[in-house]
Short mmCIF file of C-alpha atoms in Angstrom, two decimals:
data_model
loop_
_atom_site.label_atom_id
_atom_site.label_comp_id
_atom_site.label_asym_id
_atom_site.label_seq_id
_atom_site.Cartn_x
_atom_site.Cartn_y
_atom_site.Cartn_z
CA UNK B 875 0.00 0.00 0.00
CA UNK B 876 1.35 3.61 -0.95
CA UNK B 877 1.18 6.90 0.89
CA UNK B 878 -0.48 9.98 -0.53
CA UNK B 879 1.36 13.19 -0.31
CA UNK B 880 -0.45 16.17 1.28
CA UNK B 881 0.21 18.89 -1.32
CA UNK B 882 -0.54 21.24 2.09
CA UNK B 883 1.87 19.85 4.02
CA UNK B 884 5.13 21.32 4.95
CA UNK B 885 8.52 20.34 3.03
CA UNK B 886 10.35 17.00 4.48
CA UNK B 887 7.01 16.19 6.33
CA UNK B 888 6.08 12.21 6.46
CA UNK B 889 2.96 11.38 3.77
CA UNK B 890 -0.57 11.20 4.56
CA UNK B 891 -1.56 7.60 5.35
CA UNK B 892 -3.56 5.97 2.18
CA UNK B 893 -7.40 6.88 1.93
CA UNK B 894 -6.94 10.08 3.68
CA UNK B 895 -7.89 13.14 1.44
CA UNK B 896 -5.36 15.80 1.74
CA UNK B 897 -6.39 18.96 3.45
CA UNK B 898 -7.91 21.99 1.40
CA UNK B 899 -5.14 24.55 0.76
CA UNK B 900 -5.89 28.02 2.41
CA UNK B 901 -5.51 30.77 -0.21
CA UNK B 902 -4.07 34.21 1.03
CA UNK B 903 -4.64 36.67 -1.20
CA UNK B 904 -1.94 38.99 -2.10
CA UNK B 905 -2.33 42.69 -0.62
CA UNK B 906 -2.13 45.41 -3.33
CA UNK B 907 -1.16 48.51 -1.23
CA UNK B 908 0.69 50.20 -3.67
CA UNK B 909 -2.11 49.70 -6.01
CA UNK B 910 -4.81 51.22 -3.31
CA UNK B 911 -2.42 54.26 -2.65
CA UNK B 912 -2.26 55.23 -6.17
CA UNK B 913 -6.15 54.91 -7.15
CA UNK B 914 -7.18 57.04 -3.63
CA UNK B 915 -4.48 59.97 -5.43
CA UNK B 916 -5.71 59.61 -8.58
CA UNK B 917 -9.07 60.03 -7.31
CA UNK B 918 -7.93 63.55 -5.05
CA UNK B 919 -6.56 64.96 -7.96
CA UNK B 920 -9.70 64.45 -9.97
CA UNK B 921 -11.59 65.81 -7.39
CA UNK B 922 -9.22 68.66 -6.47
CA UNK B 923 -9.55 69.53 -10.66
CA UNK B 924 -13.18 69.07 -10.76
CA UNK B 925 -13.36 71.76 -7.81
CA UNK B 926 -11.16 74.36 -9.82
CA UNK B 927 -13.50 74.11 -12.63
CA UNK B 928 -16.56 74.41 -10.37
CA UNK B 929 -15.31 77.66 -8.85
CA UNK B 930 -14.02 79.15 -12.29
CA UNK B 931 -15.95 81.72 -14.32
CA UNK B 932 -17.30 79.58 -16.57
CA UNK B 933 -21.11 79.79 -17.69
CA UNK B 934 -21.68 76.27 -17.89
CA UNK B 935 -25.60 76.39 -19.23
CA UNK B 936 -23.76 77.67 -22.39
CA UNK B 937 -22.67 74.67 -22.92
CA UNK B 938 -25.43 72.45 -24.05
CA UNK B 939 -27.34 75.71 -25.19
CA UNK B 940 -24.49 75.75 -27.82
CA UNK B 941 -23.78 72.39 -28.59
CA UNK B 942 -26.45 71.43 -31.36
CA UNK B 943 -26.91 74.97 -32.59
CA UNK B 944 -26.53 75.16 -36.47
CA UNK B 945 -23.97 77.38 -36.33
CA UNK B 946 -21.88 74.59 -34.59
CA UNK B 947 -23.82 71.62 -36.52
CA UNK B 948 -22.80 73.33 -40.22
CA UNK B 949 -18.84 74.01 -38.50
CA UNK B 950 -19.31 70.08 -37.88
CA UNK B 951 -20.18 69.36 -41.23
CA UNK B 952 -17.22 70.97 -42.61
CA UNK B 953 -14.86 69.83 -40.18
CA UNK B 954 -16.21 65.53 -41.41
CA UNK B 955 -16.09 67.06 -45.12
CA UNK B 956 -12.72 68.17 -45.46
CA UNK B 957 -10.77 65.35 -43.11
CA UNK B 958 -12.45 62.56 -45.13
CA UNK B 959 -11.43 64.43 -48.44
CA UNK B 960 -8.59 65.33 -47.48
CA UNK B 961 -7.62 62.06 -46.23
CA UNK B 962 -9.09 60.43 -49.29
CA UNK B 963 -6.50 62.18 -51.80
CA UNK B 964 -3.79 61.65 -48.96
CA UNK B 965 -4.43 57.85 -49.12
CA UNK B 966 -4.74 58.50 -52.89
CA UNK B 967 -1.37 59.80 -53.44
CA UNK B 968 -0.01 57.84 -51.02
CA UNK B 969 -0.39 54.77 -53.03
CA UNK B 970 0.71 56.50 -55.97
CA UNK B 971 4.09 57.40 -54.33
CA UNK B 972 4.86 54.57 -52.61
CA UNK B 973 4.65 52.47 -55.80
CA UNK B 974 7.01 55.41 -57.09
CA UNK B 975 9.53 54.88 -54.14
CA UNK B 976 9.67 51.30 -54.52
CA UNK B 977 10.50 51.54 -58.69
CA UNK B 978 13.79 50.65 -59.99
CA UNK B 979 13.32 53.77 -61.93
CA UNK B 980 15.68 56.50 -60.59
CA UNK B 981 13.36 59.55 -61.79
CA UNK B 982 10.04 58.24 -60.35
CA UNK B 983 12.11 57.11 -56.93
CA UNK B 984 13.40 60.22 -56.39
CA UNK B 985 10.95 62.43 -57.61
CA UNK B 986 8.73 60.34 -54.92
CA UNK B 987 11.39 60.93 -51.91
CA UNK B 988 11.21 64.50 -53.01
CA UNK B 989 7.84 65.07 -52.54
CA UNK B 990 7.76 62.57 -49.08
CA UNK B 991 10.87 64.54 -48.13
CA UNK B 992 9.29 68.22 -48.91
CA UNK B 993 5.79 67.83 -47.36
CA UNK B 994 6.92 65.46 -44.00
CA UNK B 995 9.52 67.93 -43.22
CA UNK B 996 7.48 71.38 -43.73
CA UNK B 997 4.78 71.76 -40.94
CA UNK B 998 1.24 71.86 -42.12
CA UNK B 999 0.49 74.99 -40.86
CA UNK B 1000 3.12 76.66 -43.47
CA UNK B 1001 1.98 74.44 -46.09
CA UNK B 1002 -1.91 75.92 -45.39
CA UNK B 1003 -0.70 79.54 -45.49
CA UNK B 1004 1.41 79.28 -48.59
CA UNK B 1005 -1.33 77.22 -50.60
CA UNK B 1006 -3.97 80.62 -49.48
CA UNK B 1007 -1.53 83.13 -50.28
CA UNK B 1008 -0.48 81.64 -54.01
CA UNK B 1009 -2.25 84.83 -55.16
CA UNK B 1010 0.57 86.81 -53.83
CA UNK B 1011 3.14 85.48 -56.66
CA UNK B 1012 0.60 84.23 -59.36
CA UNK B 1013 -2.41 86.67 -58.87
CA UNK B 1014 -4.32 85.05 -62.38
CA UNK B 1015 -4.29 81.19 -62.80
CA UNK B 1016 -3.16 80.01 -66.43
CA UNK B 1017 -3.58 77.24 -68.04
CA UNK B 1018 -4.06 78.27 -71.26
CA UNK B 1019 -7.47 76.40 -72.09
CA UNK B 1020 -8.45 78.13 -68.61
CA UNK B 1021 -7.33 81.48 -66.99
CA UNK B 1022 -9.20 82.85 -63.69
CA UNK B 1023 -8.07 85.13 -60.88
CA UNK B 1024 -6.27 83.29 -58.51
CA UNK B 1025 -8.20 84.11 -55.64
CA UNK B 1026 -11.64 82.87 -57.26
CA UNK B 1027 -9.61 79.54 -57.87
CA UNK B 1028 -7.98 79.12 -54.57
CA UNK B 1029 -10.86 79.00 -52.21
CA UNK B 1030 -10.91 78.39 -48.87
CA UNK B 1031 -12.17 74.75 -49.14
CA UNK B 1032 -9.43 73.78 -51.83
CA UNK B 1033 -6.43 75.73 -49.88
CA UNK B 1034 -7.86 73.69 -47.02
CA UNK B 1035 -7.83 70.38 -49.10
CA UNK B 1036 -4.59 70.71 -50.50
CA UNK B 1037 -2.77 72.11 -47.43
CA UNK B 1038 -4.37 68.73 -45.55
CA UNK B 1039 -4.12 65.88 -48.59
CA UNK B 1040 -0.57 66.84 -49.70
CA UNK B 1041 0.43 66.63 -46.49
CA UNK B 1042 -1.00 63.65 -45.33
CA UNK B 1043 -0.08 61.79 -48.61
CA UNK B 1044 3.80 62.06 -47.69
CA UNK B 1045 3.32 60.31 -44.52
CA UNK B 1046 0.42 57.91 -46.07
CA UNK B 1047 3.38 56.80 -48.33
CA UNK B 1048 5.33 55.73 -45.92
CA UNK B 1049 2.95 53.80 -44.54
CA UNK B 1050 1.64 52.24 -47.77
CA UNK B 1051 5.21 51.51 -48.32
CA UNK B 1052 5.79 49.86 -45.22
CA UNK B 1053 2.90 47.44 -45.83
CA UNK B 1054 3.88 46.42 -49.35
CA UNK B 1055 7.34 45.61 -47.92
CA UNK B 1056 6.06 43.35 -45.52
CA UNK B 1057 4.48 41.10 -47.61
CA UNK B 1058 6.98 38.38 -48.77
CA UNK B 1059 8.64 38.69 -52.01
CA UNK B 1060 7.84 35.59 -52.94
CA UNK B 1061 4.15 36.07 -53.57
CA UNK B 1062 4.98 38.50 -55.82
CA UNK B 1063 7.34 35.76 -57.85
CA UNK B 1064 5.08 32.95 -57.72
CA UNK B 1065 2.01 35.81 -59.35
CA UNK B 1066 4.72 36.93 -61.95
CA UNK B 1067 5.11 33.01 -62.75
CA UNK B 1068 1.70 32.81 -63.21
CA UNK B 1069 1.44 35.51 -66.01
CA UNK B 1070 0.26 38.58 -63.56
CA UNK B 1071 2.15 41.95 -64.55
CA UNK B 1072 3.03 44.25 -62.20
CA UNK B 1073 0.33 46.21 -62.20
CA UNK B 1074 -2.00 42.76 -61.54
CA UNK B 1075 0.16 41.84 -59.01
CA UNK B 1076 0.41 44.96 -56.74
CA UNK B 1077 -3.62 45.12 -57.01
CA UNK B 1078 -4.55 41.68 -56.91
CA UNK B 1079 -1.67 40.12 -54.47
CA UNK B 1080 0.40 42.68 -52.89
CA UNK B 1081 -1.80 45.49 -51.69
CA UNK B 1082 -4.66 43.26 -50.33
CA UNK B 1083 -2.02 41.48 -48.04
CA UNK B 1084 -0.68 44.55 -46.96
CA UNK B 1085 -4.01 46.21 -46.34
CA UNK B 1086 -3.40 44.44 -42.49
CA UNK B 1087 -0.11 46.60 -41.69
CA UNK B 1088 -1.68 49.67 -43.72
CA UNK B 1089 -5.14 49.65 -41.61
CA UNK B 1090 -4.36 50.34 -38.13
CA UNK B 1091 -1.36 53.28 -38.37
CA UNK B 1092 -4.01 54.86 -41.70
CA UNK B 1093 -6.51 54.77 -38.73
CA UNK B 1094 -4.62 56.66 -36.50
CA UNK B 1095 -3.72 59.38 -39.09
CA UNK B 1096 -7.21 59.47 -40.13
CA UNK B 1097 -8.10 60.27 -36.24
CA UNK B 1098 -5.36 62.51 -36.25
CA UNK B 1099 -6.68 64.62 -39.25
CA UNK B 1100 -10.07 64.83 -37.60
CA UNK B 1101 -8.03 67.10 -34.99
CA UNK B 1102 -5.53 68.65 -37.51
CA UNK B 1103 -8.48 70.30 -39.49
CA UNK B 1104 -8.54 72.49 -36.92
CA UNK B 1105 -5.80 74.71 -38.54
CA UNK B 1106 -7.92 75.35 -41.56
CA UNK B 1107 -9.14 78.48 -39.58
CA UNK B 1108 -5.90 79.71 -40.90
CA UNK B 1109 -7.25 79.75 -44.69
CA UNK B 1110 -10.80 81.10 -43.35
CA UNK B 1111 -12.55 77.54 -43.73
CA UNK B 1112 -15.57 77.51 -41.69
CA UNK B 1113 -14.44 74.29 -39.70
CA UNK B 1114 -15.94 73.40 -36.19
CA UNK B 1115 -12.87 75.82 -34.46
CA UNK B 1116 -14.08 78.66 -36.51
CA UNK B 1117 -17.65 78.44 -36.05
CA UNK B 1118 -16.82 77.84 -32.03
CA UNK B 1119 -14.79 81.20 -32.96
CA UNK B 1120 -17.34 83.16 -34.40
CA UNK B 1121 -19.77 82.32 -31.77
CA UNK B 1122 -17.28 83.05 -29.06
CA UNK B 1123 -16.61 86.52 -30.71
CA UNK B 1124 -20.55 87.91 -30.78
CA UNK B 1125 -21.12 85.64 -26.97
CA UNK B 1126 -17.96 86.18 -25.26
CA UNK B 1127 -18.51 83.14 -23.74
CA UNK B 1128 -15.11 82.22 -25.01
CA UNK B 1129 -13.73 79.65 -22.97
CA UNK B 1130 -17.55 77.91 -23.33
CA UNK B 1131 -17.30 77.49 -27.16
CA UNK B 1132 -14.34 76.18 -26.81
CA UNK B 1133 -15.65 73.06 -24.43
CA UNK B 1134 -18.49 72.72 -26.84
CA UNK B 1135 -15.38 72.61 -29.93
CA UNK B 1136 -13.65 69.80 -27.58
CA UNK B 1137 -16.77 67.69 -26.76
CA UNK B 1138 -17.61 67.46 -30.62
CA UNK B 1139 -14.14 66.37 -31.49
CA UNK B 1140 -14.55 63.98 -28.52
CA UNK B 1141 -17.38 62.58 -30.52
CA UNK B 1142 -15.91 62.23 -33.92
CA UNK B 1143 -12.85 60.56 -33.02
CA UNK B 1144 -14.89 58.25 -30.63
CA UNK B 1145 -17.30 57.18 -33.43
CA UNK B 1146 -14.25 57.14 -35.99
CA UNK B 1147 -12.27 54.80 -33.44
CA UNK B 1148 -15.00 52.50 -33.51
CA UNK B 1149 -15.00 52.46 -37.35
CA UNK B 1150 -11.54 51.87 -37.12
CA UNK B 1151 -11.90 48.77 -34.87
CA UNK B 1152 -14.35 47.17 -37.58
CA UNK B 1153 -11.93 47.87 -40.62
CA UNK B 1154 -8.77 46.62 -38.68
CA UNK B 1155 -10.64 43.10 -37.35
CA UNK B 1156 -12.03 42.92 -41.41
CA UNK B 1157 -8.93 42.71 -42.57
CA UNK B 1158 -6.97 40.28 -39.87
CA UNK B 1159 -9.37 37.51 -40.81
CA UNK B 1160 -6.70 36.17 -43.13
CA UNK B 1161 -3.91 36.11 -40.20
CA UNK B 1162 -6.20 35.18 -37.01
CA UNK B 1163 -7.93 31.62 -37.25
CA UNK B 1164 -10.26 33.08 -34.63
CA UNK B 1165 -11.23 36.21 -34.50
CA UNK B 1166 -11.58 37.48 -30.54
CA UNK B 1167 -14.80 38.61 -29.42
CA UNK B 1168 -16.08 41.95 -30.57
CA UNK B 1169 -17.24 44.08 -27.32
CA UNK B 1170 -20.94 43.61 -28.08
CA UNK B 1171 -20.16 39.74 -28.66
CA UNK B 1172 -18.69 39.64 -24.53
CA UNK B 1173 -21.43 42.15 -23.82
CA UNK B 1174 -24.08 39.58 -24.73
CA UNK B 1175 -21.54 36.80 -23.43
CA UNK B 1176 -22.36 38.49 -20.29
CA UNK B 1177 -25.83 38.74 -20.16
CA UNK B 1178 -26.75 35.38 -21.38
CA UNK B 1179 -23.78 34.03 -17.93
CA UNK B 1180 -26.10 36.28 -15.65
CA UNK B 1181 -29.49 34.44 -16.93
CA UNK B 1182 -27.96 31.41 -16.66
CA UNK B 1183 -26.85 31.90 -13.44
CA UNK B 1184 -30.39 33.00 -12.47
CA UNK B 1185 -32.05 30.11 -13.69
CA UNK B 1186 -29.42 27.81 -11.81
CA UNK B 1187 -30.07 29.79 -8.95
CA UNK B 1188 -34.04 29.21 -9.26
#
């Protein structure tokens, strides 16, 4: 007959006798001071700011008096218009130049790291204030099948979308570039051995493999223009900022407008990072045999536990 071994029982101490269970093990759970300490001064300092606002002269009724007035609904408008279009021609030509930077042709190469090098190393700012002041050195636009005065052709909405797409389509280059690389070269040999040209290849193969690297940073850029469109007051756009602006101006509730400006970008790039989630778990089906659970999918998950756990309990 063998012994059993109390798992609970000290090292070096003689075995149980056979048929004896072993004694339940006593769990101690681990004290988290540090992490009690830190939460209770997290929470002062939230309070202590919470009680500066409360005591500042701020009208806060202005607030949500403000906050779906069309004033601020059309600034809204804009501010969704010109980041998505402006972001469209940034993806756009950053796709174009990416292809451009990765040819074996010396002109297209460098007239593509010209362009990134140019429009990542300027700020955007700059970039806004020279495209709105191009009457200053070409007052009539010429074409020759078209002549106009510059300032009728440079409007505020295409200063705006130029300033914002040229300069997102240096770093959306990058980042398309980054993705094609990371797709192996040999899918690109085994679709050239199949009869694909390059063109076929890059559309077919290439750029739907790398849409899972491209996805996520393109999402944070796109979030990032949401908030960037804010300089277009610079070129006289009427974006969210200048509407906030142009209330604040007439109101003086200045500080006011600008809460109701920050809540509504609070929005957008809430609902946009949502949208981004989607997109970015789209396109890892091809690299994740099992998707995890969206948070609706564990919200349910939860629900349908609790009733369960009801119904056992009944």
């Amino acid at each position: 007959m063998t012994d059993v071994i109390d798992p609970s029982s000290p090292a070096g101490a003689a075995p149980a006798p056979a048929g004896v269970p072993p004694r339940a093990i006593r769990a101690v759970p681990v004290r988290h001071h540090g992490r009690w300490a830190a939460g209770t001064v997290v929470v002062a300092l939230l309070a202590l700011l919470g009680y500066a606002f409360s005591q500042g002269d701020v009208r806060w009724a202005t607030v949500p008096e403000k906050l779906l007035g069309p004033t601020i609904l059309s600034g809204l408008w804009h501010t969704v218009l010109i980041s998505v279009a402006s972001m469209a021609l940034g993806l756009a030509l950053g796709v174009l130049f990416a292809v451009m930077r990765l040819s074996k042709n010396p002109v297209t190469s460098s007239v593509a790291w010209f362009y990134i090098w140019v429009f990542r190393g300027t700020p955007v700012y700059v970039q806004l204030l020279i495209w709105f002041s191009l009457a200053l050195i070409f007052p009539v636009f010429d074409l020759g099948f078209y002549r106009d005065e510059m300032p009728d052709v440079m409007t505020p909405f295409l200063a705006a979308l130029l300033g914002l797409g040229l300069n997102e389509g240096a770093y959306m280059a990058e980042i398309v570039r980054a993705g094609i690389q990371s797709v192996d070269e040999g899918q690109t040999e085994a679709s050239h051995a199949l009869g694909m040209t390059r063109t076929q290849t890059m559309r077919r193969v290439v750029l739907p493999q790398a849409m899972r690297v491209i996805i996520p940073p393109s999402g944070n850029e796109f979030i990032n223009m949401l908030k960037t469109s804010s300089l277009v007051v610079a070129v006289q756009y009427p974006d969210l900022l200048r509407a906030a602006q142009d209330i604040a101006s007439t109101s003086f509730a200045v500080m006011e407008m600008f809460f109701v400006a920050s809540i509504w970008y609070l929005v957008l790039t809430s609902v946009f990072s949502v949208g981004q989630y989607y997109v970015e778990r789209h396109y890892a089906r091809g690299s994740l045999r099992n998707l995890p659970p969206t948070p609706w999918q564990r919200a349910r998950a939860g629900l349908s536990c609790l009733s369960d756990r009801k119904a056992v309990a009944q």
